């Protein structure tokens, strides 16, 4: 397709979106305004620019439907307290020596089951604070353990960014989830090592800082019952590679959530579960619409060709376009979902043309999109810091370590899947 929008216009639109997000404007409107400005600055007419935005957002609809379906599973985990039970059980059996790996594993399993990483961290944080107060651990150590575990679980999970990448790159969701296994293991090991180094940092948790006990006042369900929903959803998705029975995530994820409700004896909570799930997923669905507008503009611009020429000029192989695009666009949006969406929409076809296998391109984009997803202009930076009452200065100091964890799984994915 003939390029109608200049590279300068696309970059200007992307930077304007970042500035609006930093200025606390809603991310969806920030992306839409940036897309409109980018098209006009890039030399496109108003009508053609709007058409590009509409076409880009329209390409997100299949992913939006699957993400809304995933809300049933997420809602069941939140409504029944299953997420909390999973986290508490893991921590209670870990022992003091392995408490930081247990916190990382708890957030890993919650994100692996489809829970957003910010929700996973907020769920585990009260437990982490209670344990840290008893053992005099630093806030930095427990927060890095939770964030690193979330990053590792994120690339193996049937979550919005995985669903979008599966859709855009044309690869089965289960294949993409399996491809994230070894990178996630490496990221988990790196998380445990870095968190251990921070155990005795100066920002230790005082005993009075934790308002919640490490034990729940009422045991709502058992660990096995709590795990039924996510395990059922993953098993349904796994039927494709195991038995050549393809069950779409639009069906598998809601069914897993409903089976989880039955296992926990709460079928009457189906309506409330759906309401909670929709509340959790609606912002992501809207974000994808705004992201689609920007992707439509970038896709019709010369930016992808400029980035390809830059990579070739640096002597890098063509497949490096995948992790580089994931890192850059995730850094621009401070969101794994938005970064992976734009990168796969804009650079996915180019990667295929360069001879990069779809699965390899998808996992390298995905892991790359976890490198800069905790920058200060994103909501996760503030939500995660607030979950452990961390001061801004200490929260800023964790960013390089979080990037190391993301780079660990990115480098692992590149070494495993490079053509």
JSON list of N, CA and C in Angstrom, two decimals, residues 82-128:
[
{"chain": "A", "resi": 82, "resn": "UNK", "atom": "N", "xyz": [-10.84, -16.21, 44.97]},
{"chain": "A", "resi": 82, "resn": "UNK", "atom": "CA", "xyz": [-9.94, -17.29, 44.58]},
{"chain": "A", "resi": 82, "resn": "UNK", "atom": "C", "xyz": [-8.51, -16.78, 44.38]},
{"chain": "A", "resi": 83, "resn": "UNK", "atom": "N", "xyz": [-8.37, -15.60, 43.80]},
{"chain": "A", "resi": 83, "resn": "UNK", "atom": "CA", "xyz": [-7.02, -15.04, 43.59]},
{"chain": "A", "resi": 83, "resn": "UNK", "atom": "C", "xyz": [-6.31, -14.86, 44.92]},
{"chain": "A", "resi": 84, "resn": "UNK", "atom": "N", "xyz": [-7.04, -14.38, 45.92]},
{"chain": "A", "resi": 84, "resn": "UNK", "atom": "CA", "xyz": [-6.45, -14.17, 47.23]},
{"chain": "A", "resi": 84, "resn": "UNK", "atom": "C", "xyz": [-6.05, -15.49, 47.88]},
{"chain": "A", "resi": 85, "resn": "UNK", "atom": "N", "xyz": [-6.89, -16.50, 47.75]},
{"chain": "A", "resi": 85, "resn": "UNK", "atom": "CA", "xyz": [-6.61, -17.81, 48.33]},
{"chain": "A", "resi": 85, "resn": "UNK", "atom": "C", "xyz": [-5.37, -18.43, 47.69]},
{"chain": "A", "resi": 86, "resn": "UNK", "atom": "N", "xyz": [-5.25, -18.32, 46.36]},
{"chain": "A", "resi": 86, "resn": "UNK", "atom": "CA", "xyz": [-4.08, -18.86, 45.66]},
{"chain": "A", "resi": 86, "resn": "UNK", "atom": "C", "xyz": [-2.81, -18.21, 46.19]},
{"chain": "A", "resi": 87, "resn": "UNK", "atom": "N", "xyz": [-2.83, -16.89, 46.31]},
{"chain": "A", "resi": 87, "resn": "UNK", "atom": "CA", "xyz": [-1.65, -16.16, 46.78]},
{"chain": "A", "resi": 87, "resn": "UNK", "atom": "C", "xyz": [-1.29, -16.54, 48.21]},
{"chain": "A", "resi": 88, "resn": "UNK", "atom": "N", "xyz": [-2.29, -16.54, 49.11]},
{"chain": "A", "resi": 88, "resn": "UNK", "atom": "CA", "xyz": [-2.04, -16.83, 50.52]},
{"chain": "A", "resi": 88, "resn": "UNK", "atom": "C", "xyz": [-1.53, -18.25, 50.73]},
{"chain": "A", "resi": 89, "resn": "UNK", "atom": "N", "xyz": [-2.07, -19.19, 49.97]},
{"chain": "A", "resi": 89, "resn": "UNK", "atom": "CA", "xyz": [-1.66, -20.59, 50.12]},
{"chain": "A", "resi": 89, "resn": "UNK", "atom": "C", "xyz": [-0.19, -20.77, 49.75]},
{"chain": "A", "resi": 90, "resn": "UNK", "atom": "N", "xyz": [0.20, -20.16, 48.64]},
{"chain": "A", "resi": 90, "resn": "UNK", "atom": "CA", "xyz": [1.59, -20.28, 48.21]},
{"chain": "A", "resi": 90, "resn": "UNK", "atom": "C", "xyz": [2.55, -19.67, 49.23]},
{"chain": "A", "resi": 91, "resn": "UNK", "atom": "N", "xyz": [2.20, -18.49, 49.74]},
{"chain": "A", "resi": 91, "resn": "UNK", "atom": "CA", "xyz": [3.07, -17.81, 50.71]},
{"chain": "A", "resi": 91, "resn": "UNK", "atom": "C", "xyz": [3.14, -18.58, 52.01]},
{"chain": "A", "resi": 92, "resn": "UNK", "atom": "N", "xyz": [2.02, -19.12, 52.45]},
{"chain": "A", "resi": 92, "resn": "UNK", "atom": "CA", "xyz": [1.99, -19.81, 53.74]},
{"chain": "A", "resi": 92, "resn": "UNK", "atom": "C", "xyz": [2.82, -21.09, 53.74]},
{"chain": "A", "resi": 93, "resn": "UNK", "atom": "N", "xyz": [2.97, -21.73, 52.58]},
{"chain": "A", "resi": 93, "resn": "UNK", "atom": "CA", "xyz": [3.73, -22.97, 52.50]},
{"chain": "A", "resi": 93, "resn": "UNK", "atom": "C", "xyz": [5.20, -22.74, 52.15]},
{"chain": "A", "resi": 94, "resn": "UNK", "atom": "N", "xyz": [5.58, -21.50, 51.84]},
{"chain": "A", "resi": 94, "resn": "UNK", "atom": "CA", "xyz": [6.94, -21.24, 51.36]},
{"chain": "A", "resi": 94, "resn": "UNK", "atom": "C", "xyz": [7.97, -21.27, 52.47]},
{"chain": "A", "resi": 95, "resn": "UNK", "atom": "N", "xyz": [7.64, -20.76, 53.64]},
{"chain": "A", "resi": 95, "resn": "UNK", "atom": "CA", "xyz": [8.62, -20.62, 54.70]},
{"chain": "A", "resi": 95, "resn": "UNK", "atom": "C", "xyz": [9.39, -19.32, 54.56]},
{"chain": "A", "resi": 96, "resn": "UNK", "atom": "N", "xyz": [10.01, -18.87, 55.64]},
{"chain": "A", "resi": 96, "resn": "UNK", "atom": "CA", "xyz": [10.67, -17.57, 55.64]},
{"chain": "A", "resi": 96, "resn": "UNK", "atom": "C", "xyz": [11.83, -17.51, 54.65]},
{"chain": "A", "resi": 97, "resn": "UNK", "atom": "N", "xyz": [12.53, -18.60, 54.47]},
{"chain": "A", "resi": 97, "resn": "UNK", "atom": "CA", "xyz": [13.71, -18.58, 53.61]},
{"chain": "A", "resi": 97, "resn": "UNK", "atom": "C", "xyz": [13.34, -18.33, 52.15]},
{"chain": "A", "resi": 98, "resn": "UNK", "atom": "N", "xyz": [12.19, -18.82, 51.73]},
{"chain": "A", "resi": 98, "resn": "UNK", "atom": "CA", "xyz": [11.81, -18.73, 50.33]},
{"chain": "A", "resi": 98, "resn": "UNK", "atom": "C", "xyz": [10.62, -17.78, 50.12]},
{"chain": "A", "resi": 99, "resn": "UNK", "atom": "N", "xyz": [10.48, -16.80, 51.01]},
{"chain": "A", "resi": 99, "resn": "UNK", "atom": "CA", "xyz": [9.30, -15.96, 50.94]},
{"chain": "A", "resi": 99, "resn": "UNK", "atom": "C", "xyz": [9.29, -15.08, 49.69]},
{"chain": "A", "resi": 100, "resn": "UNK", "atom": "N", "xyz": [10.44, -14.56, 49.28]},
{"chain": "A", "resi": 100, "resn": "UNK", "atom": "CA", "xyz": [10.48, -13.71, 48.08]},
{"chain": "A", "resi": 100, "resn": "UNK", "atom": "C", "xyz": [10.17, -14.52, 46.82]},
{"chain": "A", "resi": 101, "resn": "UNK", "atom": "N", "xyz": [10.76, -15.71, 46.62]},
{"chain": "A", "resi": 101, "resn": "UNK", "atom": "CA", "xyz": [10.31, -16.53, 45.49]},
{"chain": "A", "resi": 101, "resn": "UNK", "atom": "C", "xyz": [8.83, -16.87, 45.55]},
{"chain": "A", "resi": 102, "resn": "UNK", "atom": "N", "xyz": [8.30, -17.05, 46.77]},
{"chain": "A", "resi": 102, "resn": "UNK", "atom": "CA", "xyz": [6.87, -17.36, 46.89]},
{"chain": "A", "resi": 102, "resn": "UNK", "atom": "C", "xyz": [6.01, -16.19, 46.44]},
{"chain": "A", "resi": 103, "resn": "UNK", "atom": "N", "xyz": [6.40, -14.96, 46.80]},
{"chain": "A", "resi": 103, "resn": "UNK", "atom": "CA", "xyz": [5.66, -13.79, 46.34]},
{"chain": "A", "resi": 103, "resn": "UNK", "atom": "C", "xyz": [5.72, -13.67, 44.82]},
{"chain": "A", "resi": 104, "resn": "UNK", "atom": "N", "xyz": [6.90, -13.92, 44.26]},
{"chain": "A", "resi": 104, "resn": "UNK", "atom": "CA", "xyz": [7.03, -13.88, 42.79]},
{"chain": "A", "resi": 104, "resn": "UNK", "atom": "C", "xyz": [6.18, -14.97, 42.14]},
{"chain": "A", "resi": 105, "resn": "UNK", "atom": "N", "xyz": [6.18, -16.16, 42.74]},
{"chain": "A", "resi": 105, "resn": "UNK", "atom": "CA", "xyz": [5.40, -17.26, 42.18]},
{"chain": "A", "resi": 105, "resn": "UNK", "atom": "C", "xyz": [3.90, -16.98, 42.29]},
{"chain": "A", "resi": 106, "resn": "UNK", "atom": "N", "xyz": [3.49, -16.35, 43.38]},
{"chain": "A", "resi": 106, "resn": "UNK", "atom": "CA", "xyz": [2.06, -16.04, 43.56]},
{"chain": "A", "resi": 106, "resn": "UNK", "atom": "C", "xyz": [1.58, -15.10, 42.46]},
{"chain": "A", "resi": 107, "resn": "UNK", "atom": "N", "xyz": [2.32, -14.03, 42.19]},
{"chain": "A", "resi": 107, "resn": "UNK", "atom": "CA", "xyz": [1.89, -13.12, 41.13]},
{"chain": "A", "resi": 107, "resn": "UNK", "atom": "C", "xyz": [2.04, -13.76, 39.76]},
{"chain": "A", "resi": 108, "resn": "UNK", "atom": "N", "xyz": [3.05, -14.62, 39.60]},
{"chain": "A", "resi": 108, "resn": "UNK", "atom": "CA", "xyz": [3.20, -15.35, 38.33]},
{"chain": "A", "resi": 108, "resn": "UNK", "atom": "C", "xyz": [1.97, -16.20, 38.05]},
{"chain": "A", "resi": 109, "resn": "UNK", "atom": "N", "xyz": [1.53, -16.96, 39.05]},
{"chain": "A", "resi": 109, "resn": "UNK", "atom": "CA", "xyz": [0.38, -17.84, 38.83]},
{"chain": "A", "resi": 109, "resn": "UNK", "atom": "C", "xyz": [-0.91, -17.05, 38.62]},
{"chain": "A", "resi": 110, "resn": "UNK", "atom": "N", "xyz": [-1.05, -15.93, 39.32]},
{"chain": "A", "resi": 110, "resn": "UNK", "atom": "CA", "xyz": [-2.26, -15.12, 39.13]},
{"chain": "A", "resi": 110, "resn": "UNK", "atom": "C", "xyz": [-2.29, -14.54, 37.72]},
{"chain": "A", "resi": 111, "resn": "UNK", "atom": "N", "xyz": [-1.17, -14.00, 37.24]},
{"chain": "A", "resi": 111, "resn": "UNK", "atom": "CA", "xyz": [-1.16, -13.48, 35.87]},
{"chain": "A", "resi": 111, "resn": "UNK", "atom": "C", "xyz": [-1.27, -14.62, 34.86]},
{"chain": "A", "resi": 112, "resn": "UNK", "atom": "N", "xyz": [-0.67, -15.76, 35.18]},
{"chain": "A", "resi": 112, "resn": "UNK", "atom": "CA", "xyz": [-0.79, -16.92, 34.30]},
{"chain": "A", "resi": 112, "resn": "UNK", "atom": "C", "xyz": [-2.25, -17.35, 34.14]},
{"chain": "A", "resi": 113, "resn": "UNK", "atom": "N", "xyz": [-3.04, -17.18, 35.18]},
{"chain": "A", "resi": 113, "resn": "UNK", "atom": "CA", "xyz": [-4.45, -17.57, 35.13]},
{"chain": "A", "resi": 113, "resn": "UNK", "atom": "C", "xyz": [-5.31, -16.54, 34.40]},
{"chain": "A", "resi": 114, "resn": "UNK", "atom": "N", "xyz": [-4.73, -15.43, 33.97]},
{"chain": "A", "resi": 114, "resn": "UNK", "atom": "CA", "xyz": [-5.48, -14.43, 33.21]},
{"chain": "A", "resi": 114, "resn": "UNK", "atom": "C", "xyz": [-5.72, -13.14, 33.94]},
{"chain": "A", "resi": 115, "resn": "UNK", "atom": "N", "xyz": [-5.32, -13.04, 35.21]},
{"chain": "A", "resi": 115, "resn": "UNK", "atom": "CA", "xyz": [-5.51, -11.80, 35.97]},
{"chain": "A", "resi": 115, "resn": "UNK", "atom": "C", "xyz": [-4.50, -10.76, 35.49]},
{"chain": "A", "resi": 116, "resn": "UNK", "atom": "N", "xyz": [-4.93, -9.51, 35.36]},
{"chain": "A", "resi": 116, "resn": "UNK", "atom": "CA", "xyz": [-4.01, -8.44, 34.98]},
{"chain": "A", "resi": 116, "resn": "UNK", "atom": "C", "xyz": [-2.90, -8.34, 36.00]},
{"chain": "A", "resi": 117, "resn": "UNK", "atom": "N", "xyz": [-1.71, -7.93, 35.53]},
{"chain": "A", "resi": 117, "resn": "UNK", "atom": "CA", "xyz": [-0.57, -7.87, 36.43]},
{"chain": "A", "resi": 117, "resn": "UNK", "atom": "C", "xyz": [-0.79, -6.84, 37.53]},
{"chain": "A", "resi": 118, "resn": "UNK", "atom": "N", "xyz": [-1.47, -5.74, 37.23]},
{"chain": "A", "resi": 118, "resn": "UNK", "atom": "CA", "xyz": [-1.70, -4.75, 38.30]},
{"chain": "A", "resi": 118, "resn": "UNK", "atom": "C", "xyz": [-2.65, -5.29, 39.36]},
{"chain": "A", "resi": 119, "resn": "UNK", "atom": "N", "xyz": [-3.68, -6.04, 38.92]},
{"chain": "A", "resi": 119, "resn": "UNK", "atom": "CA", "xyz": [-4.60, -6.65, 39.88]},
{"chain": "A", "resi": 119, "resn": "UNK", "atom": "C", "xyz": [-3.88, -7.72, 40.70]},
{"chain": "A", "resi": 120, "resn": "UNK", "atom": "N", "xyz": [-3.00, -8.48, 40.04]},
{"chain": "A", "resi": 120, "resn": "UNK", "atom": "CA", "xyz": [-2.24, -9.51, 40.75]},
{"chain": "A", "resi": 120, "resn": "UNK", "atom": "C", "xyz": [-1.36, -8.90, 41.83]},
{"chain": "A", "resi": 121, "resn": "UNK", "atom": "N", "xyz": [-0.67, -7.82, 41.50]},
{"chain": "A", "resi": 121, "resn": "UNK", "atom": "CA", "xyz": [0.20, -7.17, 42.49]},
{"chain": "A", "resi": 121, "resn": "UNK", "atom": "C", "xyz": [-0.62, -6.60, 43.64]},
{"chain": "A", "resi": 122, "resn": "UNK", "atom": "N", "xyz": [-1.73, -5.94, 43.32]},
{"chain": "A", "resi": 122, "resn": "UNK", "atom": "CA", "xyz": [-2.58, -5.36, 44.37]},
{"chain": "A", "resi": 122, "resn": "UNK", "atom": "C", "xyz": [-3.16, -6.46, 45.26]},
{"chain": "A", "resi": 123, "resn": "UNK", "atom": "N", "xyz": [-3.46, -7.63, 44.68]},
{"chain": "A", "resi": 123, "resn": "UNK", "atom": "CA", "xyz": [-4.00, -8.75, 45.46]},
{"chain": "A", "resi": 123, "resn": "UNK", "atom": "C", "xyz": [-2.96, -9.32, 46.42]},
{"chain": "A", "resi": 124, "resn": "UNK", "atom": "N", "xyz": [-1.73, -9.46, 45.94]},
{"chain": "A", "resi": 124, "resn": "UNK", "atom": "CA", "xyz": [-0.68, -10.08, 46.76]},
{"chain": "A", "resi": 124, "resn": "UNK", "atom": "C", "xyz": [-0.07, -9.09, 47.73]},
{"chain": "A", "resi": 125, "resn": "UNK", "atom": "N", "xyz": [-0.15, -7.79, 47.44]},
{"chain": "A", "resi": 125, "resn": "UNK", "atom": "CA", "xyz": [0.55, -6.77, 48.24]},
{"chain": "A", "resi": 125, "resn": "UNK", "atom": "C", "xyz": [0.22, -6.81, 49.73]},
{"chain": "A", "resi": 126, "resn": "UNK", "atom": "N", "xyz": [-1.05, -6.92, 50.16]},
{"chain": "A", "resi": 126, "resn": "UNK", "atom": "CA", "xyz": [-1.30, -6.96, 51.61]},
{"chain": "A", "resi": 126, "resn": "UNK", "atom": "C", "xyz": [-0.63, -8.16, 52.30]},
{"chain": "A", "resi": 127, "resn": "UNK", "atom": "N", "xyz": [-0.60, -9.28, 51.60]},
{"chain": "A", "resi": 127, "resn": "UNK", "atom": "CA", "xyz": [0.07, -10.46, 52.15]},
{"chain": "A", "resi": 127, "resn": "UNK", "atom": "C", "xyz": [1.57, -10.19, 52.23]},
{"chain": "A", "resi": 128, "resn": "UNK", "atom": "N", "xyz": [2.12, -9.59, 51.18]},
{"chain": "A", "resi": 128, "resn": "UNK", "atom": "CA", "xyz": [3.56, -9.29, 51.15]},
{"chain": "A", "resi": 128, "resn": "UNK", "atom": "C", "xyz": [3.94, -8.32, 52.25]}
]
